[in-house]
Short mmCIF file of C-alpha atoms in Angstrom, two decimals:
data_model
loop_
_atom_site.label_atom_id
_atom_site.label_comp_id
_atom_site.label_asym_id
_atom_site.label_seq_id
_atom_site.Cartn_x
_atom_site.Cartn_y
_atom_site.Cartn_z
CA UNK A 200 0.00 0.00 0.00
CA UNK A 201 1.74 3.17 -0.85
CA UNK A 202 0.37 7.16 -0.03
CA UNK A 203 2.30 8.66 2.71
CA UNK A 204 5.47 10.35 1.26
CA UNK A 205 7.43 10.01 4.44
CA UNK A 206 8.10 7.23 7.40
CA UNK A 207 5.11 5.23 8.66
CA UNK A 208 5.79 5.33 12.45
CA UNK A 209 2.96 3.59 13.38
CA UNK A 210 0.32 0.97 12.12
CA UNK A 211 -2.68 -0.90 14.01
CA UNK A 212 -5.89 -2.63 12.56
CA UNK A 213 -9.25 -1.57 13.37
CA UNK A 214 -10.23 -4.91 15.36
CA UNK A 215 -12.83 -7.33 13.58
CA UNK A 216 -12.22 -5.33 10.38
CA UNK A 217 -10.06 -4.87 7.37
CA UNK A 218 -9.45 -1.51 8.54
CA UNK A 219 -5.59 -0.32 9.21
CA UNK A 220 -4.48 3.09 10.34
CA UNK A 221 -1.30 4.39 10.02
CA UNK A 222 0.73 7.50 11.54
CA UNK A 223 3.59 8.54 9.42
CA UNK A 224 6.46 11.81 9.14
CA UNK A 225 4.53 13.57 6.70
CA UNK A 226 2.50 14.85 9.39
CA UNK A 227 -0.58 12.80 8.07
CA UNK A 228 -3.01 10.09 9.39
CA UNK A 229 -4.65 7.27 6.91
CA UNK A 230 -7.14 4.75 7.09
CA UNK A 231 -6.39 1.72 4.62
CA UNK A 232 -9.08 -0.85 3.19
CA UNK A 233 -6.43 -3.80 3.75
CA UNK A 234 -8.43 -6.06 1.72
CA UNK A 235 -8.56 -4.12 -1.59
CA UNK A 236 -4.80 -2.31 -0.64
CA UNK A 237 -5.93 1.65 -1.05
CA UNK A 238 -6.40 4.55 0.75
CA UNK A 239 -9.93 5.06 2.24
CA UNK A 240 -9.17 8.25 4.34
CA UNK A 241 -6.30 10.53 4.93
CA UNK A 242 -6.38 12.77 8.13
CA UNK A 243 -4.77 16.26 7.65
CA UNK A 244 -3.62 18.79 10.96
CA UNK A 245 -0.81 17.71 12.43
CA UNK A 246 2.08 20.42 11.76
CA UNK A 247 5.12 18.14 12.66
CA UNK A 248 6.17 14.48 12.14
CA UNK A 249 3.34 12.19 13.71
CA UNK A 250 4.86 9.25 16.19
CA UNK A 251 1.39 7.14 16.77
CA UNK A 252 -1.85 6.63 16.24
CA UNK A 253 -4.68 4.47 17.54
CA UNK A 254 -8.47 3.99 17.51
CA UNK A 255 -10.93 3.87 20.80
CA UNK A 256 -12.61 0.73 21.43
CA UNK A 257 -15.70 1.36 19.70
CA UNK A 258 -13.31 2.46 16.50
CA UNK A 259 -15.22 5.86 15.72
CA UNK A 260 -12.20 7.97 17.51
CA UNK A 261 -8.36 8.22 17.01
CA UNK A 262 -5.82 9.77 19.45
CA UNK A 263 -2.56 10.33 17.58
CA UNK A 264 0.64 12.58 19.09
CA UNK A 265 3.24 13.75 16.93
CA UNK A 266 6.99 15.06 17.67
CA UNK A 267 5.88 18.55 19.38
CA UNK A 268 3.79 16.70 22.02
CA UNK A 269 0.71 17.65 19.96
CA UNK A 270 -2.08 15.17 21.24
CA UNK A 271 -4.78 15.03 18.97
CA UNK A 272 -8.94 13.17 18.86
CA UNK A 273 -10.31 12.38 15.57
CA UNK A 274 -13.96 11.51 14.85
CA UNK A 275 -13.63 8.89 12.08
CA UNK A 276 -16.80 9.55 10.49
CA UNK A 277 -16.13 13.32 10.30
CA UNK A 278 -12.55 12.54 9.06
CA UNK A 279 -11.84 16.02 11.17
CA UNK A 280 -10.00 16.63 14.31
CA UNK A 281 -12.57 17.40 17.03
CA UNK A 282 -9.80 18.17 20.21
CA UNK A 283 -5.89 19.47 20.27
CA UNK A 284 -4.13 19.92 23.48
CA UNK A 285 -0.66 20.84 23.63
CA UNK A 286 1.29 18.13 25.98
CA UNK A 287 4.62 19.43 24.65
CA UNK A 288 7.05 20.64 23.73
CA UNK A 289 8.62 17.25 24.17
CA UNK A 290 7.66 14.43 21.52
CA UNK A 291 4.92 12.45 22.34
CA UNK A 292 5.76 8.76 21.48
CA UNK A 293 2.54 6.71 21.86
CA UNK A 294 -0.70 7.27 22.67
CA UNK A 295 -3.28 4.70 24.18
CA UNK A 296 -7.33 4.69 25.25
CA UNK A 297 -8.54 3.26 28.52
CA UNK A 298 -11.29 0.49 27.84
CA UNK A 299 -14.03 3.50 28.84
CA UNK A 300 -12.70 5.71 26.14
CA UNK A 301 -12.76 8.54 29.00
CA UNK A 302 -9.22 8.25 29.32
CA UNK A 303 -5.97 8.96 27.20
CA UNK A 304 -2.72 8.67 28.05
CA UNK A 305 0.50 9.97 26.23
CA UNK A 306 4.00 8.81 26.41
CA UNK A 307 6.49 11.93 26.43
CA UNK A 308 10.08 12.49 26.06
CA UNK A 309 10.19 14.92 29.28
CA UNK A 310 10.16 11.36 31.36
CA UNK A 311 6.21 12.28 32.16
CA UNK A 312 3.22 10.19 31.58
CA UNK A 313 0.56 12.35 30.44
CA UNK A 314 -3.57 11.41 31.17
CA UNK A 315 -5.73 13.62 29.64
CA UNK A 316 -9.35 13.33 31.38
CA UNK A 317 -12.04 13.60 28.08
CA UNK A 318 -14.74 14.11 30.51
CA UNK A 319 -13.22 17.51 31.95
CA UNK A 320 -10.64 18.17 29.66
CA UNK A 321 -7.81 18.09 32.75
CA UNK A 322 -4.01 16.83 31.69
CA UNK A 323 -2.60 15.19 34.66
CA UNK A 324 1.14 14.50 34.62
CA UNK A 325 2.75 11.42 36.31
CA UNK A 326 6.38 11.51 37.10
CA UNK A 327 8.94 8.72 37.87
CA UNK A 328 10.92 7.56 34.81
CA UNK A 329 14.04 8.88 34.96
CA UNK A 330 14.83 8.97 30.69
CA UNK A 331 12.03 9.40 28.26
CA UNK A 332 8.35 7.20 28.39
CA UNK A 333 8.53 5.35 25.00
CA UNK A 334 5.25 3.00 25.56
CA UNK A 335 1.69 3.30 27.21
CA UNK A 336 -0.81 0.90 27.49
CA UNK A 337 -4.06 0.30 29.88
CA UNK A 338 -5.02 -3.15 31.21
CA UNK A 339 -8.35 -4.81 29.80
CA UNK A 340 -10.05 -3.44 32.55
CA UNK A 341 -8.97 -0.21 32.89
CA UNK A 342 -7.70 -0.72 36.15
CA UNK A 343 -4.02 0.36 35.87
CA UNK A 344 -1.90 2.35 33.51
CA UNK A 345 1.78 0.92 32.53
CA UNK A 346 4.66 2.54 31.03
CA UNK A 347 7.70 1.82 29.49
CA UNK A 348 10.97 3.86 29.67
CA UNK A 349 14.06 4.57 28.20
CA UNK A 350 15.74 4.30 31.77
CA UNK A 351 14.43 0.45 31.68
CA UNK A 352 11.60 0.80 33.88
CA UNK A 353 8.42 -0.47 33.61
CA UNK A 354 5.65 1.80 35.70
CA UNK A 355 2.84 0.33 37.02
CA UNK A 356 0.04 3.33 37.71
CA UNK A 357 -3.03 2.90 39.25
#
């Protein structure tokens, strides 16, 4: 499948569907039809390199971050942005949902875990890795947050 014109940092699939999205350096997000190989959508308003994308778990919203710690929601139908908040100026390097969808949480070069609440729009940071947070992910429940560092921790937030 070719379209982006720069590195694809990230790719995921849509679960239960032929459905891929992709995050790459052109500053671009795009939705791929796996099954025929093309280009069914292309998100556009990022302004630097874009490090990750991923969908919620009902699949009609998409957090992506890019290299100026530019967090961004997408409504999927809309193909438009619908929220930008500025977690920067450090990189963001992957993004992740909690089960509700209520939650999303941003990895960041400044060592800081980043949880922005959708509900109230408040950006919590967590501290304690000592080098850059590279990963983010919540358990199937929703019950704790972990992340991944550069300093070879893994952080275990509840």
């Amino acid at each position: 499948m070719r379209g982006h014109v720069d590195s694809v940092n990230s790719i995921e699939f849509l679960p239960y569907s032929n459905i891929v999205l992709t995050s790459s350096a052109d500053k671009t997000l795009s939705l791929w039809d796996a099954r025929m190989g093309g280009c069914a959508q292309t998100f556009y308003g990022h302004l630097h390199s874009c490090n990750y994308a991923t969908f919620n778990m009902k699949g009609d919203t998409i957090a992506s971050c890019d290299s100026y710690g530019i967090l961004k929601l997408w409504d999927v139908r809309k193909v438009s942005a619908v929220l930008s908040v500025d977690a920067g100026p450090h990189p963001g390097n992957q993004v992740a949902f909690d089960p509700s969808g209520q939650l999303v949480s941003l990895a960041s070069n400044d060592g800081t875990v980043k949880v922005l609440v959708l509900t109230s729009g408040q950006l919590m940071n967590l501290e304690g890795h000592k080098e850059d947070a590279q990963c983010v992910i919540f358990d199937h429940k929703g019950d704790y947050l972990i992340s991944g560092g550069s300093d070879g921790t893994v952080r275990f937030w509840s």
